[in-house]
Amino acid sequence: MLFLSSKEILILTGIVFGTWLVHGYIQERRENPNNLPLPPGPKGYPIIGSLFSFPTYKAWLEYDKWFKIYGDMIYFKVFGQGFLILGSLERVYDIFERRSSNYSDRPRLVMLNELMGWDYVFVFQRYGTWWRRHRRQFHDHFHPNIVYKYQPIQIDTARAFVRNLLESPEKFRYHIRYAFADSILKTIYGMDVRENDSYIGHAKTTLEGVAEAGHPGSFLVDIFPFMKTIPEWFPGAEWKRKANVWSHINSIVANSLWNTVKEQMEAGTAKPCIATAMMESIPDDGSPESKEEEIVRRDACAVGFLGGSDTTVSTVTSFFMAMALYPNVQKKAQAELDQVLGSRLPEFNDRPSLPYINALLKECARWQLVTPLAISHMSSNADEYNGYHIPKGTYVIGNAWSILHDPKIYRDPFLFNPDRFLKNGEIDPSVRDPTVASFGFGRRICPGRFFADASLFSTVTHVLAVFDIKPSLDKNGKEIEIKPDMTNGLLSYPESFECTITPRSNETEQLIRNSGLMV
């Protein structure tokens, strides 16, 4: 057995470290022969870079402060890994749209994909053929010319939702999650949420994991991949235990619903849905290719269920918060609905006649974002941009929060004000539409955005047509303060708050009761 003295270990360590530095220097010179500067950003230390200033709590707010110091493009390193944060629509468009061929890849997400099992989700997959196949399969069932087919389900879900609110308004957050899970479960798998409510909890738990691990660098294992071999019993390996729990639940969501529909298809009891349509299009020849096609379709369905059952939940919850905080906005929206609807509930064909409602929906998307920091892209090759060198493998992140809270674009950006999108009583096309940032960027933009928008319209209009939303009162009759705070993470949700939800009148209460069965 070979034993080294302390001096020999120190010399060997120095050689390894020196070799690493020389290799990095040579690679950098090859990528950057003109010796262009890196974009501006905080100065770091040798080896660790900007580790001590690397924001992990509501990073979008910290980056917004940095933009005021360094400009709308910030570069820094952590343990040699480069990060480029974009803070304006101009930078985002230049990088993710005009140079999309170089900036559509994803980083290696060790915690999320390799340990938690999210590699089946095309949102986090590396850019290439496998990603394209998954995204195409999903897009075929959620593009704008087909989502109208799901409107009857969305209307039924909205009406069941207001019935549930009438019976137990204090549970509004639960009812929101339940309603969207029901809508997407019926759309994709043809199943009723009442018989499969365990999947609501599974989706919530696994997406909590995404919120925590979705940004590269959230866990050290993303920076030091060798750490993934550490056993969960090892001291300090709480992150590994978390990953194993999330991985187990994620596997259930990815496989169980698909397999259930598959069994129903064989028994002849499956209801028409996206999953059955996908299954019917798989070649029945038992070939490796057909098995691969089934995997792609199964994965696309699971992505739709997870995204549809949870992410819009955040926006609708923010809507309830906004209505309690801004009663004048609520009254204005209700007045428009009353004028168009009379004594009935809303339908999708009412939408063109509801400009203020459409403006309100835009403000819901802008005011409190579900993903304030977009999911990280990665540069496939070294690039030169505006006189700066962007190294190969740089993690590139668009700060959607900064783009949609820019005071130069949106006056008083922290206020909830739908009127900012209107001119002469109609939507003003000259005002920046929040969809430029709220659903991601470039080739990675969310393909489920049209379904989400329709669900939001149906839910919001039904609630405003029949309910008043106000702040709750304490035992002394004073309003309980509502702070418009959001949680930390890749997916952000409103912090806990209380509000009072009551029927607008006896007539609207009766309208609710006549609207259909509760879910």
C-alpha positions as a printed Julia matrix, in Angstrom:
519×3 Matrix{Float64}:
   0.0    0.0     0.0
   1.28   3.45   -0.94
   1.49   6.06    1.82
   2.22   9.71    1.08
   3.71  12.2     3.46
   1.96  15.49    4.17
   4.51  17.27    2.0
   3.95  14.88   -0.91
   0.16  15.26   -0.61
   0.56  19.05   -0.66
   2.78  18.86   -3.76
   0.35  16.49   -5.52
  -2.57  18.77   -4.68
  -0.67  21.73   -6.08
   0.07  19.85   -9.3
  -3.58  18.88   -9.76
  -4.77  22.41   -9.01
  -2.15  23.92  -11.3
  -3.09  21.55  -14.11
  -6.74  22.52  -13.68
  -5.87  26.22  -13.89
  -3.69  25.74  -16.98
  -6.37  23.64  -18.69
  -8.98  26.31  -17.97
  -6.7   29.05  -19.25
  -5.91  27.18  -22.5
  -9.58  26.42  -23.1
 -10.54  30.04  -22.47
  -7.87  31.29  -24.9
  -9.14  28.9   -27.58
 -12.73  30.03  -27.09
 -11.81  33.71  -26.83
  -8.85  34.35  -29.16
  -9.62  38.09  -29.3
  -9.47  38.28  -25.5
 -12.89  39.91  -25.26
 -14.09  40.86  -21.78
 -16.81  38.98  -19.96
 -20.08  40.84  -19.3
 -20.04  42.99  -16.13
 -20.89  41.51  -12.78
 -19.78  41.05   -9.18
 -16.13  40.26   -8.68
 -15.51  36.87   -7.16
 -12.66  35.08   -5.44
 -10.25  32.52   -6.87
 -11.77  29.04   -7.21
 -15.09  29.77   -5.44
 -15.97  32.78   -7.6
 -19.05  34.67   -6.4
 -20.18  31.92   -4.03
 -20.72  34.3    -1.11
 -22.88  36.69   -3.15
 -24.74  33.97   -5.08
 -28.42  34.62   -4.21
 -30.52  31.62   -3.17
 -33.56  33.37   -1.63
 -35.85  35.17   -4.08
 -32.9   35.6    -6.39
 -34.98  37.58   -8.89
 -35.13  40.47   -6.42
 -31.38  40.41   -5.78
 -30.61  40.26   -9.48
 -32.93  43.21  -10.03
 -30.75  45.21   -7.62
 -27.63  44.08   -9.49
 -29.08  45.3   -12.8
 -29.12  48.82  -11.36
 -25.38  48.49  -10.66
 -24.04  46.5   -13.62
 -26.66  47.0   -16.33
 -29.2   44.59  -17.82
 -26.72  41.75  -18.37
 -24.79  40.26  -15.43
 -22.09  37.59  -15.51
 -20.48  35.79  -12.59
 -18.95  32.42  -11.74
 -19.43  29.96   -8.9
 -16.74  27.26   -8.67
 -15.89  27.84  -12.32
 -19.46  27.64  -13.6
 -20.55  30.77  -15.44
 -23.97  32.38  -14.97
 -25.42  35.06  -17.26
 -28.55  36.83  -15.98
 -30.63  38.86  -18.44
 -32.74  41.72  -17.13
 -34.41  43.32  -20.15
 -36.63  42.2   -23.0
 -34.02  43.45  -25.48
 -31.34  41.12  -24.06
 -33.76  38.2   -23.79
 -34.89  38.64  -27.39
 -31.33  38.94  -28.72
 -30.13  35.84  -26.89
 -33.1   33.47  -26.81
 -34.82  34.43  -30.08
 -32.2   35.72  -32.53
 -29.55  33.28  -31.3
 -31.87  30.46  -30.3
 -29.74  27.79  -32.01
 -27.02  28.42  -29.43
 -29.14  29.16  -26.36
 -31.89  26.51  -26.28
 -30.05  23.82  -24.34
 -30.51  23.08  -20.64
 -27.76  22.6   -18.05
 -27.0   19.21  -16.59
 -29.48  19.27  -13.7
 -28.04  16.6   -11.43
 -30.44  17.02   -8.51
 -33.56  17.45  -10.6
 -33.03  15.05  -13.5
 -30.57  12.45  -12.28
 -31.6   12.09   -8.63
 -35.26  13.18   -8.59
 -36.13  11.52  -11.9
 -37.37  14.56  -13.81
 -35.45  13.65  -16.96
 -38.7   12.46  -18.58
 -40.06  16.03  -18.46
 -39.2   17.77  -21.74
 -39.14  21.14  -19.94
 -35.85  20.07  -18.33
 -34.44  17.85  -21.09
 -31.32  18.72  -23.03
 -31.89  20.29  -26.44
 -31.99  17.74  -29.26
 -34.03  15.09  -31.03
 -35.37  13.47  -27.86
 -36.62  16.85  -26.59
 -38.16  17.7   -29.97
 -40.13  14.44  -30.05
 -41.54  15.05  -26.58
 -42.41  18.67  -27.23
 -44.0   17.91  -30.62
 -46.21  15.24  -29.06
 -47.34  17.68  -26.38
 -47.83  20.57  -28.82
 -50.04  18.44  -31.08
 -52.66  18.36  -28.31
 -52.28  21.87  -26.85
 -51.73  24.25  -29.77
 -54.11  27.24  -30.11
 -56.2   25.61  -32.86
 -57.11  22.6   -30.74
 -57.49  23.78  -27.13
 -61.06  24.93  -27.84
 -62.03  21.25  -27.69
 -61.35  21.28  -23.95
 -63.6   24.26  -23.21
 -66.61  22.17  -22.07
 -64.42  20.54  -19.41
 -63.05  23.92  -18.32
 -66.55  25.4   -18.03
 -67.83  22.42  -16.02
 -64.81  22.64  -13.73
 -65.3   26.38  -13.15
 -68.95  25.85  -12.22
 -68.12  23.02   -9.86
 -65.45  25.27   -8.37
 -67.88  28.07   -7.49
 -70.25  25.49   -6.0
 -67.45  24.26   -3.75
 -66.55  27.84   -2.8
 -70.15  28.46   -1.78
 -70.11  25.47    0.57
 -66.71  26.1     2.19
 -65.17  29.43    1.11
 -62.51  29.28    3.82
 -60.95  26.35    1.92
 -60.53  28.39   -1.25
 -56.88  27.43   -1.74
 -57.74  23.75   -1.57
 -60.66  24.22   -3.95
 -58.4   26.0    -6.45
 -55.92  23.14   -6.52
 -58.74  20.58   -6.64
 -60.44  22.32   -9.56
 -57.37  22.52  -11.77
 -56.39  18.94  -11.0
 -59.9   17.86  -12.01
 -59.79  19.81  -15.27
 -56.44  18.49  -16.44
 -57.1   14.94  -15.19
 -60.27  14.75  -17.3
 -58.61  16.39  -20.29
 -55.53  14.17  -20.4
 -56.62  10.91  -18.77
 -60.43  11.01  -18.9
 -60.55  10.46  -15.13
 -62.6   12.02  -12.35
 -60.63  13.67   -9.58
 -63.02  12.32   -6.94
 -61.79   8.81   -7.67
 -58.13   9.79   -7.99
 -57.62  12.56   -5.44
 -54.35  11.06   -4.18
 -52.72  12.36   -7.35
 -53.42  15.94   -6.26
 -51.12  15.43   -3.29
 -48.56  13.62   -5.43
 -48.46  16.47   -7.95
 -48.17  19.06   -5.18
 -45.32  17.2    -3.47
 -43.29  16.55   -6.59
 -43.68  20.16   -7.77
 -42.53  21.39   -4.37
 -39.35  19.51   -5.21
 -39.11  21.3    -8.55
 -39.6   24.66   -6.85
 -36.69  23.87   -4.55
 -34.31  22.22   -7.01
 -35.24  23.79  -10.35
 -32.48  26.39  -10.54
 -28.96  25.04  -11.14
 -26.86  25.61   -8.06
 -29.77  25.27   -5.65
 -28.01  22.16   -4.37
 -24.23  21.66   -4.28
 -24.56  18.4    -6.19
 -25.37  20.49   -9.29
 -21.94  22.1    -9.02
 -20.13  18.96   -7.8
 -21.84  16.04   -9.61
 -19.62  13.48   -7.9
 -21.65  14.12   -4.73
 -24.6   12.18   -6.17
 -22.86   8.95   -5.11
 -23.05   9.97   -1.44
 -25.42   7.58    0.41
 -28.46   9.07    2.11
 -27.29   7.91    5.56
 -24.15  10.04    5.25
 -24.03  12.98    7.71
 -25.36  16.13    6.07
 -27.0   14.22    3.2
 -30.53  15.44    3.92
 -30.67  16.59    0.3
 -30.14  12.98   -0.84
 -32.99  11.77    1.36
 -35.22  14.48   -0.11
 -34.25  13.44   -3.62
 -35.18   9.8    -2.96
 -38.63  10.75   -1.63
 -39.32  13.08   -4.55
 -38.06  10.45   -7.0
 -40.47   7.83   -5.65
 -43.51  10.11   -5.88
 -42.41  11.38   -9.28
 -42.3    7.82  -10.59
 -45.88   7.27   -9.45
 -47.09  10.36  -11.29
 -45.13   9.5   -14.44
 -46.38   5.93  -14.76
 -49.53   5.13  -12.78
 -52.07   7.32  -14.58
 -50.87   6.2   -18.0
 -50.95   2.54  -16.99
 -54.46   2.93  -15.59
 -55.76   4.34  -18.88
 -53.93   1.58  -20.72
 -55.77  -1.03  -18.65
 -59.05   0.77  -19.27
 -58.35   0.74  -23.01
 -57.82  -3.01  -22.91
 -61.05  -3.44  -20.91
 -62.99  -1.1   -23.19
 -63.89   1.29  -20.36
 -61.57   4.22  -21.12
 -63.14   7.61  -21.8
 -61.99   9.6   -24.85
 -59.09  11.85  -23.83
 -55.62  12.9   -24.88
 -54.04   9.71  -23.5
 -56.39   7.42  -25.45
 -55.78   9.42  -28.63
 -52.03   9.06  -28.11
 -52.29   5.33  -27.4
 -54.32   4.73  -30.54
 -51.58   6.35  -32.64
 -48.83   4.01  -31.37
 -47.9    1.28  -33.91
 -49.06  -2.08  -32.5
 -46.08  -4.13  -33.67
 -44.14  -4.62  -30.44
 -41.01  -3.13  -32.01
 -38.45  -1.13  -30.02
 -39.58   1.91  -31.99
 -43.21   1.51  -30.88
 -42.11   1.08  -27.25
 -40.12   4.28  -27.58
 -43.14   6.06  -29.02
 -45.18   4.96  -26.01
 -42.57   6.37  -23.64
 -42.67   9.73  -25.42
 -46.47   9.86  -25.23
 -46.58   8.71  -21.61
 -44.07  11.41  -20.66
 -45.97  14.14  -22.54
 -49.18  13.24  -20.68
 -47.44  13.33  -17.31
 -45.95  16.75  -18.08
 -49.4   18.06  -18.99
 -50.91  16.74  -15.77
 -48.2   18.19  -13.56
 -48.17  21.58  -15.26
 -51.94  21.86  -15.55
 -52.73  20.73  -12.02
 -50.44  23.15  -10.24
 -48.82  26.09  -12.01
 -52.07  27.94  -12.83
 -53.01  27.45   -9.17
 -50.49  30.14   -8.26
 -51.98  32.68  -10.68
 -55.56  32.07   -9.53
 -54.53  32.33   -5.87
 -52.84  35.65   -6.68
 -56.1   36.74   -8.32
 -57.99  36.17   -5.05
 -55.33  38.17   -3.22
 -55.56  41.02   -5.73
 -59.36  41.21   -5.53
 -59.22  41.45   -1.73
 -56.58  44.19   -1.94
 -58.1   46.17   -4.82
 -61.9   46.37   -4.38
 -62.29  49.04   -7.06
 -60.75  46.73   -9.65
 -63.13  43.99   -8.55
 -66.18  46.24   -8.86
 -65.14  47.44  -12.31
 -64.7   43.87  -13.53
 -68.05  42.83  -12.07
 -69.8   45.77  -13.72
 -68.49  44.7   -17.12
 -69.59  41.1   -16.52
 -73.05  42.2   -15.39
 -73.5   44.25  -18.54
 -72.53  41.37  -20.83
 -73.97  38.39  -18.94
 -77.12  39.68  -17.34
 -78.36  36.87  -15.09
 -76.36  33.97  -16.54
 -72.89  32.5   -16.07
 -70.03  33.25  -18.48
 -69.13  31.29  -21.6
 -66.01  31.41  -23.73
 -67.78  33.25  -26.55
 -68.25  36.19  -24.15
 -64.53  36.9   -24.11
 -64.35  39.35  -27.05
 -66.96  41.51  -25.26
 -64.93  41.7   -22.02
 -61.92  43.99  -22.57
 -61.52  44.89  -18.89
 -61.57  41.21  -17.91
 -58.91  40.49  -20.53
 -56.82  43.33  -19.14
 -57.31  41.94  -15.63
 -56.04  38.53  -16.79
 -52.93  40.16  -18.25
 -52.34  41.93  -14.95
 -52.73  38.62  -13.09
 -49.93  37.2   -15.24
 -47.71  40.26  -14.73
 -48.22  41.19  -11.08
 -47.1   38.01   -9.29
 -45.27  35.59  -11.54
 -45.37  31.81  -11.19
 -41.79  31.6   -12.5
 -40.13  34.96  -11.73
 -36.81  33.53  -12.89
 -37.17  31.54  -16.1
 -35.74  28.03  -16.2
 -32.06  28.18  -17.06
 -30.89  27.88  -20.67
 -27.28  27.01  -21.53
 -24.94  28.18  -24.28
 -24.01  25.27  -26.55
 -20.95  27.09  -27.87
 -18.86  30.12  -27.0
 -20.35  33.34  -28.35
 -19.54  36.99  -28.89
 -22.35  39.4   -28.01
 -22.15  43.2   -27.95
 -18.38  43.07  -27.56
 -18.51  40.54  -24.72
 -17.36  36.93  -24.59
 -19.93  34.37  -23.41
 -18.18  31.07  -22.67
 -19.5   27.7   -23.79
 -21.62  26.03  -21.11
 -22.76  29.29  -19.5
 -26.08  29.06  -17.64
 -28.27  31.82  -19.11
 -31.35  32.92  -17.14
 -33.97  35.5   -18.04
 -35.3   37.5   -15.09
 -38.99  37.6   -16.03
 -39.8   39.5   -12.83
 -37.56  42.42  -13.82
 -38.97  42.5   -17.35
 -42.56  42.64  -16.09
 -41.85  45.11  -13.27
 -39.86  47.61  -15.3
 -41.12  51.07  -14.22
 -40.18  52.44  -17.65
 -42.75  50.12  -19.19
 -45.3   49.74  -16.39
 -46.05  52.78  -14.27
 -46.26  51.86  -10.56
 -45.39  48.23  -11.35
 -46.15  46.92   -7.86
 -49.79  48.03   -8.06
 -52.45  45.73   -9.51
 -53.9   47.91  -12.25
 -55.6   46.34  -15.32
 -56.17  49.81  -16.8
 -52.51  49.91  -17.8
 -53.39  47.56  -20.68
 -56.38  49.58  -21.94
 -56.84  52.57  -24.22
 -60.25  53.96  -25.12
 -61.91  50.92  -23.56
 -59.97  48.37  -25.62
 -56.75  46.4   -25.17
 -53.83  48.65  -26.09
 -51.47  46.63  -28.34
 -48.64  49.1   -27.7
 -48.37  48.0   -24.05
 -46.0   45.1   -23.42
 -47.98  41.87  -23.14
 -46.89  39.83  -20.08
 -46.72  36.67  -22.21
 -43.38  37.92  -23.57
 -41.87  36.75  -20.27
 -44.41  34.87  -18.15
 -44.21  31.56  -20.06
 -40.49  31.31  -20.74
 -38.41  32.34  -23.73
 -37.42  31.32  -27.24
 -37.75  27.71  -28.31
 -38.34  26.79  -24.67
 -41.56  28.8   -24.28
 -44.3   26.83  -22.51
 -46.51  25.04  -25.1
 -49.32  24.7   -22.53
 -49.87  28.45  -22.3
 -53.04  28.48  -24.42
 -54.76  25.89  -22.23
 -53.64  27.76  -19.11
 -55.01  31.04  -20.44
 -58.4   29.48  -21.19
 -58.57  27.91  -17.72
 -57.72  31.23  -16.12
 -60.43  33.06  -18.09
 -63.13  30.55  -17.2
 -62.23  30.46  -13.5
 -61.82  34.21  -12.98
 -65.02  35.17  -14.8
 -67.11  32.63  -12.89
 -65.77  33.82   -9.54
 -66.28  37.51  -10.29
 -69.76  36.94  -11.69
 -71.1   35.43   -8.47
 -68.82  36.31   -5.52
 -67.45  39.29   -3.62
 -63.93  38.88   -2.26
 -62.88  40.99    0.73
 -60.2   40.95    3.43
 -61.17  38.92    6.5
 -61.92  40.68    9.79
 -60.35  39.96   13.17
 -62.34  39.58   16.41
 -62.43  43.38   16.78
 -63.93  43.88   13.34
 -60.72  45.23   11.8
 -59.43  44.04    8.45
 -56.64  41.49    8.66
 -53.71  42.82    6.66
 -52.87  41.01    3.45
 -49.23  41.21    2.4
 -48.71  40.43   -1.3
 -45.71  38.21   -0.65
 -44.65  35.2    -2.7
 -42.75  32.07   -1.77
 -39.18  31.35   -2.79
 -38.29  28.86   -5.52
 -38.44  28.15   -9.23
 -42.24  27.99   -8.87
 -43.55  30.81   -6.68
 -46.9   30.91   -4.87
 -48.67  33.54   -2.74
 -47.85  33.27    0.94
 -50.72  32.38    3.25
 -53.46  35.0     3.54
 -57.11  35.17    4.58
 -60.07  36.56    2.67
 -63.85  36.45    2.89
 -65.78  35.07   -0.09
 -69.55  35.63   -0.16
 -72.26  35.51   -2.86
 -72.93  38.93   -4.37
 -76.7   38.5    -3.88
 -79.43  35.94   -3.3
 -79.82  35.72   -7.07
 -76.17  34.86   -7.66
 -76.27  32.29   -4.87
 -79.19  30.6    -6.61
 -77.31  30.82   -9.89
 -74.41  28.97   -8.28
 -76.66  26.27   -6.86
 -78.23  25.71  -10.26
 -74.88  25.56  -12.04
 -74.1   21.87  -11.51
 -72.74  19.32   -9.1
 -69.81  19.9    -6.8
 -66.52  18.18   -7.57
